[in-house]
Structure formats: C-alpha cells, structure tokens
Coordinates of C-alpha atoms and ligand atoms in Angstrom, one line a residue:
M9 CA 133.2 42.7 -10.6
L10 CA 132.7 45.9 -8.7
R11 CA 133.3 44.5 -5.7
E12 CA 136.7 42.8 -6.4
E13 CA 137.5 45.4 -7.8
I14 CA 137.6 48.0 -5.3
E15 CA 138.9 44.9 -2.9
N16 CA 141.8 44.9 -5.2
L17 CA 142.1 48.8 -5.0
I18 CA 142.6 48.3 -1.4
E19 CA 144.6 45.6 -0.8
R20 CA 147.3 47.3 -3.3
A21 CA 147.1 50.6 -1.5
I22 CA 147.3 49.0 1.9
H23 CA 149.0 45.5 1.2
K24 CA 146.7 44.3 3.0
K25 CA 143.5 41.9 2.3
A26 CA 139.6 43.7 2.5
F27 CA 136.9 42.7 2.1
V28 CA 134.2 45.4 1.2
E29 CA 130.5 44.9 1.6
R30 CA 127.0 46.4 0.2
P31 CA 125.5 48.7 3.6
D32 CA 122.0 48.5 3.5
D33 CA 121.6 51.9 3.8
F34 CA 123.0 54.0 0.9
N35 CA 123.7 57.1 3.3
Y36 CA 126.4 54.5 3.9
G37 CA 127.5 54.4 0.4
D38 CA 127.3 51.9 -2.3
F39 CA 130.1 49.3 -0.5
S40 CA 131.4 50.2 2.7
T41 CA 134.8 48.0 4.7
N42 CA 136.1 47.7 8.5
V43 CA 139.4 47.3 7.1
A44 CA 140.8 50.1 8.8
I45 CA 139.6 48.8 12.2
K46 CA 140.7 45.4 11.6
E47 CA 144.3 46.4 10.9
K48 CA 144.1 49.1 12.5
I49 CA 144.8 51.8 10.3
D50 CA 144.3 55.1 10.0
P51 CA 140.8 55.1 8.0
Q52 CA 141.1 58.7 6.7
E53 CA 144.4 57.9 5.1
I54 CA 143.1 54.7 3.6
A55 CA 140.3 56.7 2.3
D56 CA 142.8 59.6 1.3
K57 CA 144.8 57.3 -1.5
L58 CA 141.5 55.6 -3.0
K59 CA 139.5 58.6 -3.5
E60 CA 141.6 59.7 -6.8
S61 CA 140.4 56.6 -8.2
P62 CA 138.1 57.1 -11.2
L63 CA 135.0 55.0 -9.6
F64 CA 134.3 57.2 -7.1
E65 CA 132.2 60.3 -6.5
K66 CA 133.3 60.4 -2.6
V67 CA 135.0 58.4 0.1
E68 CA 133.5 58.9 3.6
V69 CA 135.0 57.9 6.8
V70 CA 132.5 57.0 9.6
N71 CA 133.2 55.7 12.7
G72 CA 136.3 53.7 11.6
F73 CA 134.9 52.6 8.5
I74 CA 135.0 53.8 5.2
N75 CA 132.1 54.2 2.7
F76 CA 132.7 54.3 -1.3
F77 CA 130.2 56.7 -3.2
L78 CA 130.2 55.5 -7.2
K79 CA 130.3 57.8 -9.7
P80 CA 126.4 58.3 -10.5
E81 CA 127.2 57.9 -14.3
H82 CA 128.0 54.2 -13.1
F83 CA 124.0 53.9 -12.4
L84 CA 122.5 55.3 -15.5
E85 CA 125.2 53.7 -17.7
N86 CA 123.6 50.2 -15.8
L87 CA 120.3 51.4 -17.2
S88 CA 121.4 52.4 -20.7
Q89 CA 122.9 48.4 -20.4
V90 CA 119.4 47.1 -19.1
L91 CA 117.7 48.8 -22.1
K92 CA 120.0 47.6 -24.8
Q93 CA 120.8 43.7 -23.3
K94 CA 117.4 43.1 -22.6
E95 CA 117.0 39.2 -21.6
E96 CA 120.8 39.2 -22.0
Y97 CA 121.4 41.6 -19.1
G98 CA 123.0 40.2 -16.2
S99 CA 124.6 37.3 -18.0
S100 CA 127.8 36.7 -18.3
N101 CA 131.2 34.3 -20.1
V102 CA 132.6 33.7 -17.1
G103 CA 131.6 29.9 -17.2
K104 CA 132.3 30.1 -20.9
G105 CA 134.8 27.0 -21.5
K106 CA 133.5 24.7 -19.0
T107 CA 130.6 22.3 -18.1
I108 CA 128.8 21.6 -15.3
V109 CA 126.6 18.4 -15.1
I110 CA 124.0 18.3 -13.0
D111 CA 121.8 15.5 -11.6
Y112 CA 118.6 16.2 -10.2
S113 CA 114.8 15.0 -10.3
G114 CA 116.0 11.5 -10.1
P115 CA 112.4 10.1 -9.6
N116 CA 111.5 6.2 -8.9
I117 CA 109.8 4.0 -11.4
A118 CA 106.7 2.3 -10.0
K119 CA 106.6 5.1 -7.6
S120 CA 104.5 8.3 -7.7
F121 CA 106.5 11.5 -7.9
G122 CA 106.7 12.9 -4.5
I123 CA 107.3 16.3 -3.2
G124 CA 111.2 15.1 -2.4
H125 CA 111.3 14.8 -6.4
L126 CA 109.7 17.9 -6.9
R127 CA 112.2 20.0 -5.1
S128 CA 115.1 18.2 -6.3
T129 CA 113.4 19.3 -9.8
I130 CA 112.9 23.0 -9.3
I131 CA 115.5 23.7 -7.4
G132 CA 118.2 21.4 -10.4
Q133 CA 116.2 23.7 -12.9
A134 CA 116.9 26.7 -11.2
I135 CA 120.4 25.7 -11.2
Y136 CA 121.0 24.6 -14.4
N137 CA 118.9 27.5 -15.9
L138 CA 121.8 30.4 -13.5
Y139 CA 124.6 28.6 -14.4
K140 CA 123.1 28.5 -19.0
F141 CA 123.2 32.5 -18.0
L142 CA 126.4 32.3 -16.9
G143 CA 127.7 30.9 -19.7
Y144 CA 128.4 27.5 -18.6
K145 CA 127.9 24.1 -21.0
C146 CA 125.5 22.8 -18.6
I147 CA 124.0 19.1 -18.7
G148 CA 121.1 17.9 -16.9
D149 CA 121.0 14.2 -16.3
N150 CA 118.0 12.7 -14.6
H151 CA 119.2 9.7 -12.5
L152 CA 116.0 7.7 -13.0
G153 CA 115.6 5.3 -10.3
D154 CA 114.7 2.0 -12.4
W155 CA 116.9 -0.6 -11.0
G156 CA 117.7 -2.0 -7.8
T157 CA 116.6 -5.1 -5.8
Q158 CA 112.9 -3.6 -5.0
F159 CA 112.1 -4.1 -8.7
G160 CA 112.5 -8.0 -8.2
K161 CA 109.6 -7.9 -5.1
L162 CA 107.6 -5.7 -7.4
I163 CA 108.5 -8.4 -10.8
F164 CA 108.0 -11.7 -8.3
Q165 CA 104.1 -9.6 -7.2
I166 CA 103.1 -9.3 -10.9
E167 CA 104.1 -12.3 -12.1
L168 CA 102.4 -14.1 -9.6
K169 CA 99.0 -12.5 -10.1
I170 CA 99.9 -12.4 -13.8
K171 CA 99.2 -16.4 -13.4
N172 CA 96.5 -16.2 -11.0
E173 CA 94.4 -13.6 -11.7
K174 CA 95.4 -12.9 -15.4
L175 CA 96.7 -9.1 -14.8
K176 CA 97.1 -7.0 -17.9
I177 CA 100.6 -5.4 -16.7
H178 CA 99.8 -2.7 -19.5
E179 CA 96.7 -2.0 -17.7
L180 CA 98.1 -1.0 -14.9
T181 CA 98.6 2.1 -13.3
I182 CA 101.6 3.8 -11.2
D183 CA 98.8 3.7 -7.9
D184 CA 98.9 -0.3 -9.0
L185 CA 102.3 -0.7 -9.1
E186 CA 103.1 1.2 -5.7
R187 CA 100.4 -1.1 -3.8
L188 CA 101.2 -4.5 -5.2
Y189 CA 104.4 -3.2 -3.8
V190 CA 102.6 -2.4 -0.4
E191 CA 100.9 -5.8 -0.7
F192 CA 104.5 -7.9 -1.3
H193 CA 106.0 -6.6 2.4
K194 CA 102.8 -7.3 3.9
E195 CA 103.0 -10.7 2.5
A196 CA 106.7 -11.1 2.8
E197 CA 105.7 -10.7 6.4
Q198 CA 104.1 -13.4 6.8
N199 CA 106.1 -15.5 4.9
P200 CA 109.9 -14.7 4.9
V201 CA 110.3 -17.0 1.9
L202 CA 109.1 -14.4 -1.0
N203 CA 112.6 -12.0 -0.4
D204 CA 114.1 -15.2 -1.5
E205 CA 111.8 -15.4 -4.5
A206 CA 112.1 -11.5 -5.2
R207 CA 116.1 -11.8 -4.9
A208 CA 115.8 -14.4 -7.2
W209 CA 113.9 -12.5 -9.8
F210 CA 116.4 -9.0 -9.5
K211 CA 118.8 -11.5 -10.2
K212 CA 117.0 -12.4 -13.5
L213 CA 116.7 -8.7 -14.6
E214 CA 120.1 -8.5 -13.9
D215 CA 121.2 -11.4 -15.8
G216 CA 118.8 -10.5 -18.8
D217 CA 116.0 -12.5 -18.6
K218 CA 113.2 -11.9 -20.7
K219 CA 110.3 -12.1 -19.0
A220 CA 111.7 -10.5 -15.7
K221 CA 112.7 -7.6 -18.3
E222 CA 109.7 -7.3 -20.1
I223 CA 107.9 -6.7 -17.1
W224 CA 110.2 -4.4 -15.5
Q225 CA 110.0 -2.7 -19.1
A226 CA 106.0 -1.9 -18.8
C227 CA 107.0 -1.1 -15.1
K228 CA 108.9 1.6 -16.6
E229 CA 106.8 2.9 -19.6
I230 CA 103.4 3.3 -16.7
S231 CA 105.8 5.3 -14.8
L232 CA 107.5 7.6 -17.4
K233 CA 104.4 8.4 -19.4
E234 CA 103.2 9.4 -15.4
F235 CA 106.3 12.0 -14.9
A236 CA 106.2 13.1 -18.5
R237 CA 103.0 14.6 -17.3
I238 CA 104.4 16.1 -14.0
Y239 CA 107.6 17.7 -16.3
S240 CA 104.8 19.4 -18.2
L241 CA 102.4 20.8 -15.9
L242 CA 106.2 21.9 -14.0
G243 CA 107.3 23.5 -17.6
V244 CA 110.8 21.3 -17.2
K245 CA 113.0 19.7 -19.6
I246 CA 115.6 17.5 -18.5
D247 CA 118.2 16.6 -21.2
N248 CA 118.8 13.1 -20.7
T249 CA 117.4 10.5 -18.5
L250 CA 119.6 7.9 -18.5
G251 CA 118.6 6.0 -15.6
E252 CA 120.6 3.5 -13.3
S253 CA 119.6 1.2 -15.8
F254 CA 121.4 2.7 -18.4
Y255 CA 124.5 1.6 -15.8
V256 CA 123.8 -2.5 -16.0
D257 CA 126.1 -3.3 -18.6
K258 CA 129.1 -0.3 -17.2
M259 CA 129.4 -1.5 -13.9
Q260 CA 132.1 -4.7 -13.8
P261 CA 135.0 -3.0 -14.8
I262 CA 134.3 -0.7 -12.1
F263 CA 134.0 -3.4 -9.6
E264 CA 136.9 -5.2 -10.9
E265 CA 138.6 -1.0 -10.7
M266 CA 137.5 -1.0 -6.9
K267 CA 138.9 -5.1 -6.5
D268 CA 142.1 -4.0 -8.1
K269 CA 143.2 -0.7 -6.2
D270 CA 142.0 -2.7 -3.2
L271 CA 139.6 -0.6 -1.7
T272 CA 136.7 -3.4 -1.3
K273 CA 136.8 -6.8 0.1
Q274 CA 134.8 -9.1 1.2
S275 CA 132.7 -9.7 4.1
E276 CA 130.4 -12.3 4.8
G277 CA 130.4 -13.0 1.0
A278 CA 129.4 -8.8 0.1
W279 CA 131.4 -6.6 -1.0
V280 CA 132.2 -3.8 1.3
V281 CA 133.9 -0.7 1.1
E282 CA 135.7 0.7 4.0
F283 CA 136.8 4.2 4.3
P284 CA 140.9 5.3 5.6
N285 CA 140.6 5.9 9.6
N286 CA 136.7 4.9 9.7
E287 CA 135.8 8.7 8.4
L288 CA 132.8 7.4 7.4
S289 CA 131.1 4.5 7.9
S290 CA 131.6 1.7 5.3
L291 CA 129.5 0.7 2.5
V292 CA 128.3 -2.5 0.6
L293 CA 129.0 -2.3 -3.3
M294 CA 127.7 -5.7 -4.3
K295 CA 125.8 -7.7 -2.2
S296 CA 126.4 -11.4 -1.6
D297 CA 123.9 -12.4 -4.6
G298 CA 126.4 -10.9 -6.7
A299 CA 123.2 -7.9 -6.9
T300 CA 124.5 -4.4 -7.9
T301 CA 123.9 -1.3 -5.3
Y302 CA 122.9 2.2 -6.1
Y303 CA 126.4 3.1 -5.0
L304 CA 127.9 1.0 -7.7
R305 CA 125.6 1.8 -10.2
D306 CA 126.6 6.0 -8.9
L307 CA 130.2 5.0 -9.2
A308 CA 129.4 3.7 -12.9
T309 CA 127.8 6.8 -13.5
I310 CA 130.4 8.7 -12.5
K311 CA 132.8 7.3 -15.2
Y312 CA 130.3 7.7 -17.8
R313 CA 129.9 11.3 -17.3
L314 CA 133.8 11.7 -16.7
K315 CA 134.6 10.6 -20.0
K316 CA 131.6 11.9 -22.3
W317 CA 131.4 15.4 -21.0
K318 CA 135.0 16.1 -19.7
P319 CA 132.9 18.2 -17.1
N320 CA 134.6 20.7 -14.1
I321 CA 131.7 20.4 -12.2
I322 CA 129.0 17.3 -11.3
V323 CA 126.1 18.4 -9.1
Y324 CA 123.9 15.9 -7.3
E325 CA 120.9 18.3 -6.3
V326 CA 119.5 15.2 -3.8
G327 CA 117.5 15.3 -0.2
V328 CA 119.5 15.7 3.1
D329 CA 119.1 12.3 4.3
Q330 CA 121.7 10.9 1.4
S331 CA 124.2 13.4 2.7
L332 CA 126.8 11.0 4.1
Y333 CA 126.2 8.4 1.1
F334 CA 127.4 11.7 -0.9
K335 CA 130.6 12.2 1.3
Q336 CA 131.2 7.9 0.9
L337 CA 130.9 8.0 -2.9
F338 CA 132.6 11.6 -3.6
K339 CA 135.4 10.4 -0.9
T340 CA 135.4 7.0 -3.0
V341 CA 136.2 9.0 -6.3
D342 CA 138.7 10.4 -4.5
L343 CA 140.4 6.9 -3.3
L344 CA 139.6 6.0 -7.4
G345 CA 142.0 9.2 -8.1
W346 CA 139.1 9.7 -11.5
A347 CA 139.1 13.0 -10.8
K348 CA 141.4 15.3 -9.0
D349 CA 140.5 18.4 -10.2
V350 CA 136.2 18.3 -11.0
R351 CA 134.2 19.4 -8.1
F352 CA 131.5 17.5 -6.7
E353 CA 128.9 18.9 -5.0
H354 CA 126.2 17.8 -3.0
I355 CA 123.3 20.4 -3.2
V356 CA 121.2 19.2 -0.3
H357 CA 117.6 20.3 0.4
G358 CA 114.7 19.7 3.3
L359 CA 111.9 18.0 3.4
M360 CA 108.8 20.0 2.6
R361 CA 106.0 20.3 5.0
S362 CA 102.7 21.0 5.3
K363 CA 101.4 23.5 7.8
T364 CA 98.8 21.8 9.2
G365 CA 100.5 18.9 8.5
K366 CA 98.7 17.3 5.8
F367 CA 98.8 17.3 1.8
S368 CA 95.4 17.0 0.1
T369 CA 96.0 13.7 -1.1
R370 CA 93.9 10.9 -2.7
K371 CA 94.7 8.3 -0.6
G372 CA 96.5 6.9 2.0
D373 CA 99.8 9.5 3.4
T374 CA 101.8 9.3 0.2
I375 CA 101.6 13.0 -0.6
H376 CA 100.7 13.3 -4.7
L377 CA 102.4 15.9 -6.6
E378 CA 100.4 15.9 -9.2
D379 CA 97.2 16.8 -6.5
V380 CA 99.5 19.3 -5.5
L381 CA 100.1 21.3 -8.8
K382 CA 96.8 21.4 -9.6
E383 CA 95.5 22.4 -6.3
A384 CA 98.0 25.3 -7.0
I385 CA 97.0 25.7 -10.3
N386 CA 93.0 25.8 -8.9
K387 CA 94.0 28.6 -6.1
A388 CA 95.3 30.5 -8.3
K389 CA 92.4 30.9 -10.8
E390 CA 91.1 32.2 -7.8
L391 CA 93.3 35.0 -8.2
S392 CA 93.6 35.1 -11.6
G393 CA 89.7 34.8 -13.2
E394 CA 88.6 31.6 -13.9
K395 CA 88.4 31.9 -17.6
N396 CA 92.1 32.1 -18.1
K397 CA 93.4 28.5 -17.7
E398 CA 97.1 29.3 -19.2
L399 CA 97.4 32.0 -16.9
A400 CA 96.3 30.0 -13.7
K401 CA 98.8 28.0 -14.9
Q402 CA 101.4 30.1 -15.2
V403 CA 100.6 31.5 -11.8
G404 CA 99.8 28.4 -9.4
I405 CA 102.8 26.5 -11.0
G406 CA 105.5 30.1 -10.4
A407 CA 104.0 30.1 -6.8
V408 CA 104.9 26.7 -6.0
K409 CA 108.3 26.9 -7.2
Y410 CA 109.2 30.5 -6.2
N411 CA 108.2 28.9 -2.4
D412 CA 110.3 26.0 -3.1
L413 CA 113.3 28.4 -4.4
S414 CA 112.9 31.3 -2.2
Q415 CA 113.6 29.5 1.6
H416 CA 117.5 28.3 1.2
H417 CA 117.7 25.0 -0.4
S418 CA 119.1 23.1 2.0
R419 CA 116.6 24.1 5.2
D420 CA 112.8 22.6 5.6
I421 CA 110.5 24.3 3.9
V422 CA 107.1 24.9 4.7
F423 CA 103.5 24.6 2.3
D424 CA 101.6 27.4 3.0
W425 CA 98.3 28.0 0.7
D426 CA 98.4 32.0 2.1
K427 CA 101.8 32.4 1.8
I428 CA 102.6 31.0 -1.5
L429 CA 99.8 32.9 -3.1
N430 CA 100.3 36.0 -0.7
L431 CA 100.0 38.5 -3.8
K432 CA 101.5 41.2 -1.0
G433 CA 104.4 39.4 0.5
N434 CA 107.4 37.7 -0.9
S435 CA 105.8 35.4 -3.1
G436 CA 106.3 34.3 -6.6
P437 CA 102.5 35.7 -8.1
Y438 CA 103.5 39.3 -6.0
L439 CA 106.6 39.2 -8.4
Q440 CA 104.6 38.4 -11.5
Y441 CA 102.2 40.9 -10.6
T442 CA 104.9 43.3 -10.2
F443 CA 106.0 42.9 -13.8
A444 CA 102.5 42.9 -15.2
R445 CA 102.8 46.4 -13.3
T446 CA 105.5 47.2 -15.4
Q447 CA 104.4 46.2 -18.4
S448 CA 100.7 47.9 -18.0
V449 CA 102.8 51.4 -17.7
L450 CA 105.0 51.1 -20.6
E451 CA 101.8 50.2 -22.5
K452 CA 100.2 53.2 -20.9
A453 CA 103.0 55.3 -22.6
G454 CA 102.5 53.5 -25.8
G455 CA 104.8 50.8 -25.5
S456 CA 108.9 50.5 -24.2
P457 CA 111.5 53.5 -24.0
T458 CA 113.5 53.8 -26.9
S459 CA 115.5 56.8 -27.3
V460 CA 116.4 58.2 -23.8
K461 CA 118.8 60.1 -23.8
I462 CA 119.9 58.7 -20.1
N463 CA 123.2 60.4 -20.0
K464 CA 121.1 63.8 -19.8
V465 CA 119.8 63.2 -17.0
D466 CA 121.3 64.6 -14.0
F467 CA 121.3 62.0 -11.4
E468 CA 121.3 64.9 -8.2
V469 CA 118.1 65.8 -8.8
L470 CA 116.1 62.9 -9.1
E471 CA 113.8 61.7 -6.1
E472 CA 115.6 59.6 -3.6
I473 CA 112.9 56.7 -4.8
E474 CA 114.4 56.7 -8.2
K475 CA 118.0 57.1 -6.8
I476 CA 117.9 53.8 -4.9
L477 CA 115.8 52.1 -7.9
L478 CA 118.3 53.2 -10.3
K479 CA 121.1 51.5 -8.0
K480 CA 119.6 48.3 -6.7
L481 CA 118.9 47.7 -10.7
S482 CA 122.9 47.3 -10.9
H483 CA 122.6 44.6 -8.0
F484 CA 121.6 42.3 -10.4
N485 CA 124.9 40.9 -11.6
E486 CA 125.9 40.3 -8.0
A487 CA 123.2 38.5 -6.9
I488 CA 123.3 35.9 -9.7
E489 CA 127.2 35.5 -9.6
Q490 CA 126.8 35.1 -5.6
A491 CA 123.6 32.7 -6.0
A492 CA 125.9 30.6 -8.9
I493 CA 129.1 30.6 -6.1
T494 CA 126.8 28.8 -3.5
F495 CA 124.0 27.0 -5.8
S496 CA 121.2 29.6 -3.6
P497 CA 119.2 30.2 -6.0
N498 CA 117.3 32.0 -2.8
L499 CA 119.6 35.1 -3.2
I500 CA 118.3 36.0 -6.3
C501 CA 114.5 35.9 -4.7
N502 CA 116.1 37.9 -2.1
Y503 CA 117.2 40.4 -4.7
V504 CA 114.2 40.7 -6.9
F505 CA 112.3 40.4 -4.1
D506 CA 113.4 43.7 -2.4
L507 CA 113.7 45.3 -5.8
A508 CA 110.0 44.5 -7.0
Q509 CA 109.0 46.4 -3.5
S510 CA 111.0 49.5 -4.4
F511 CA 109.5 49.6 -7.2
N512 CA 106.0 49.1 -5.7
L513 CA 107.1 52.3 -3.4
F514 CA 108.0 54.2 -6.5
Y515 CA 104.9 53.2 -8.4
N516 CA 102.5 54.8 -5.7
E517 CA 104.7 57.6 -4.9
I518 CA 106.2 59.4 -8.1
Q519 CA 104.1 60.0 -11.5
I520 CA 105.3 58.2 -14.0
L521 CA 103.4 59.3 -16.7
K522 CA 102.6 62.5 -15.7
A523 CA 105.9 63.9 -15.0
D524 CA 107.1 67.5 -15.5
T525 CA 109.5 67.3 -18.3
E526 CA 109.9 64.8 -21.3
L527 CA 113.0 63.8 -20.0
Q528 CA 111.9 63.2 -16.8
K529 CA 108.8 60.7 -18.2
Q530 CA 111.1 59.2 -20.1
F531 CA 113.5 58.0 -17.6
R532 CA 111.0 56.8 -15.9
L533 CA 109.5 54.6 -18.3
A534 CA 113.3 53.3 -18.7
L535 CA 113.3 52.9 -14.7
T536 CA 109.8 51.2 -15.3
F537 CA 111.3 49.3 -18.3
G538 CA 114.3 48.2 -16.3
V539 CA 113.0 46.8 -13.4
G540 CA 110.1 44.6 -15.4
Q541 CA 113.4 43.4 -17.2
V542 CA 115.2 42.2 -14.2
I543 CA 112.4 40.8 -12.9
K544 CA 111.6 38.8 -15.6
N545 CA 115.1 37.7 -16.4
S546 CA 115.5 36.8 -12.5
L547 CA 112.1 34.8 -12.9
T548 CA 113.4 33.2 -15.6
I549 CA 116.2 31.8 -14.0
L550 CA 113.6 30.3 -11.4
G551 CA 111.5 28.4 -14.2
I552 CA 109.2 30.7 -13.6
E553 CA 106.7 32.7 -16.1
S554 CA 106.1 36.1 -16.8
P555 CA 102.9 37.0 -17.9
N556 CA 102.2 40.1 -19.3
K557 CA 98.9 40.8 -17.6
M558 CA 97.4 39.6 -14.5
Ligands
LIG608 N1 116.3 8.1 -7.5 C1 117.2 9.0 -5.9 C2 116.2 9.0 -4.9 O1 115.0 8.7 -5.3 C3 117.7 10.2 -6.5 C4 118.9 10.2 -7.4 C5 120.0 10.5 -7.4 N2 121.1 11.3 -8.4 C6 122.2 10.2 -7.9 N3 123.0 9.8 -9.0 N4 122.0 9.6 -7.3 O2 116.4 8.9 -4.0

C-alpha cells in the first residue's frame, strides 16, 4: 500500500516512526504527516530528503506539516487499471494461503428469525465477501441454535399435545412452536414440576431417545424451511450449517480434556470453569444433571474447526449481549493451549431499534424479520414502480442491508424508513441510483469506453471535479484494506458514498457527452465507467445488487 510505502520512506530518512494521513482537502496533498512537529525536526529538512522520490510531484511544508503530492500519472494509471480489471479492481491476494472461518447468522430453531440474526447475517456475509476479495480462503459456518435444555421444554409440550389433542406435528408452523414454548413457561410457573419433566426430556434427547429425536427433528425441519425463505429473500448462502446439534457426540472428549487439565471443577453437582485471578466470572460447562451447555458445544465447535480447516482467524458475528461470553470462551481456548497462533475475534453488533420503537409485526412484540423485509420491498415499489418486482426486491433488500452496514457494527442502529430509502442521502438506493446513472450515461454514449488513451490526458488541464474523482477512485484499495483489518464494512460505505457524491457533482457540472474534444469525452466516459465499476464492486462486497436501471 502506498501509505505504508510513504511511511517507510520517511522512516528511512529520519529513523523515526511516522504516520501519514489523507487530508480531507486535496490542497493539502494526497498524504500528509505531522512527524516533524512530533519529533521536533525541521520539516523542510525532511521534505528536501523526500522530494527526490519518484512517487512525488512535489513535497510541501505548511505550518510544520509535510504534504505529499503524488505524480498525476499515478491517478491516470489507476483509472486504466479500473478499466482493465473491472470486477477484480481492488481485489488482491494479501490473504493468499490464509483461512478465515466466519461464524454468522446462527438463528435458533423453533423461533422465528429475528432482527438480531438479521444483523449477524448481513454483517457476517459482508465480512465473508470482503475477505474473499482479498484472497483469503473463507469458510462460512451457520452455528444454528438447535440444541439445549429449551428443547426439553418444547418436546414435553408437544408430546403432551400429541397425546391429549391429537396434534399433528408436521402441520405446525414456527409461530406454533414459539407459542407452545411460551405456553410451557406459563404452565411451569403454576406447576414447577414441569421443569423437571422438561429436563428429563432433554436428557432423553441427548441420550438419543427415538421419540424425543423425532419431535426435535420435526421442529428443526419446520424452522429450516422458514430460514431458507429468509436467506433466499436476503440473497445469502452460507457454506456450512452444522449447528450445535452436530457436536452432540463431540463434547465428551472436550469435557474430559477440561477435567484432565484441571480447568473445571464440580460445584453443587455442576461442572464449573473459573478463570485465573477471577478476571472473568465463572461459567457452567456441564449442568448437574449431566446436560451439556452452549459453552461446551462451542468448545467442541472450535476443536472441530481447528482440525478441519486449520484457520488463521476465527470470527464470530454475534450480538453485544454475548461479549462477556466470548471473552470467557476465548480465554478457555487459551488455557487449553489449543491454538496459540490463531486469532479469535468477536465482531460485536448492537441492537436494531425502530424510530417509533415499534416495527410492523404480525403479533405480540416479537419482530418478524420477514415482515420487515417484505415491507422494505413494498416501500421500494413506490420508488421503482409497481411493475418491476425483481427491481423492488433488489432496492428494498439493498436498502435494509446498507442501513445496517453503513453504521459501525458495534452501534445500535435505528430503523427509520425515510432514511433507509432516501434517494438523496447516504442510503443503498442512492448508491444504486448513482450506479444506474453511470450506466445510462455509458449507454447513451454507445457503450463502455474501450480504447481510451488515458496516458495522453493532461492532468493539469482537467476540471477540479475531474481531478477529485480521479483521485478518489484510487483510494478504493485503501478503504477495502482498512475495512478488512478492522472488520468494519461501514468504512466501505463511507468511501463509496463519498465517491458517489463527487460523481453526482461531476454529472451536474460537466458536459460528459458534449465535451470539446474526443479525447476529453473519452476520458469523461472512462471516469464514469470507473466510478460505476467501483460502486458496483463495493456494493457486491456489501452483498447489495447493482441494477443497471432504476
Ligand atoms: N444461536 C446463537 C444465538 O442466537 C448465536 C450463535 C453464535 N455462534 C456461536 N458459535 N456461539 O445467540
């Protein structure tokens, strides 16, 4: 990366570590550093040393800052690269030979797919696409919540209804399952013995009891059918859906290893893990009745992933409410000494709230994701016209995704329909609209620029907005890399929104098709093409479609 190259140049010149930044205003150069102020060195002296580098057109000192202006050929050459590389522009092979496992989505069966899992799915998929773009081998794993004591409750309740009310399990919907679960809780409040019954059912399930297994399997199928519909609406496909139940027969050796390494001890019948110096609160590994836990299943999952995929990084895209849990989990792996050189990361996401505090829902206060997505598509129809269903889907779903991705993942996000679908603001539809605009310009011109002599263009005579666009196009790689390093897709959004705004200024100020000379026209078309391509590449990483017309 250019930034590092310049930092290294400075470091070699002054034997001090330097950081360079991109000034907001190009009048202060393409890069700038305050190292002279920090290290109390004469800035002119540093500037003089660096002037000779073939990278720079000029190196200027202003108020102690050293500003670097890149040679214009750099930007022109970059535009040629966009034209040449197209959908590969910005991709790289920095991740070559490295593997990342991305644990995302992870909905719980027998419950409807909620807004929280939506965030995980959207952010996780963007991280997946981003790392793939950078040459990593990516493994997506949907750690379905399909095991745990709650299923004992559900099975108990279903079994009762089968006996007493001739309930037909295969006719149930996910809403029914949710209702039965709530019913159980109400009844257990009156009659706490039911909890023992439920525990017994989960125990049976863990021991492989046929009837328990059958009911559980039916619940799982009903749920998976629902989830499949949502994934199809979202246009998401996850490589693996192993789920918690996959690890049922893989937990015992982990439990033994935990005991052997003296990492767990019995307390009131349960097996508990305490952390050194009590730096983290303790956690139950196995319940007193021998029932396994989410925690033990996660340890078995890690063991499996390490062996199967030999990853360099494992990331979890899960809500902020599990922050402490992931600290405990990662610490346990550390204590087990399993994977000293594997990086574990919990990419936190905040809650999603609606502006009015309420989403449109079918019933009660559970937010049904499918309703939100359908509402998005309906609202998008108002933007894109009633007729084109596919377009409404692309715009509506894109809008929901962009709303999520454009804010830092750790923050709570507000669901405000006006903002999400605003064609003028920082929204998915705005970017799609800008992309469609670039395509319509190119269409009017009779197609994409092919043989543009970009190296014949004189940078100095370009209009200001053309220079700005040209420069901004060259920042794409940096935005991508920063987003990947910090697991922050919002950095791609910031970048591409800014680029789109500059393009729209250019579009309004400049006669693209009625240029003075053929070279000028071809150059402007090349810029238009470049912007379109970079918007499209960004949206593709974000998991958002780029329709040609809007
Ligand atoms: N099913 C979990 C939940 O809804 C998320 C799973 C996250 N992944 C993991 N390996 N724990 O909270």
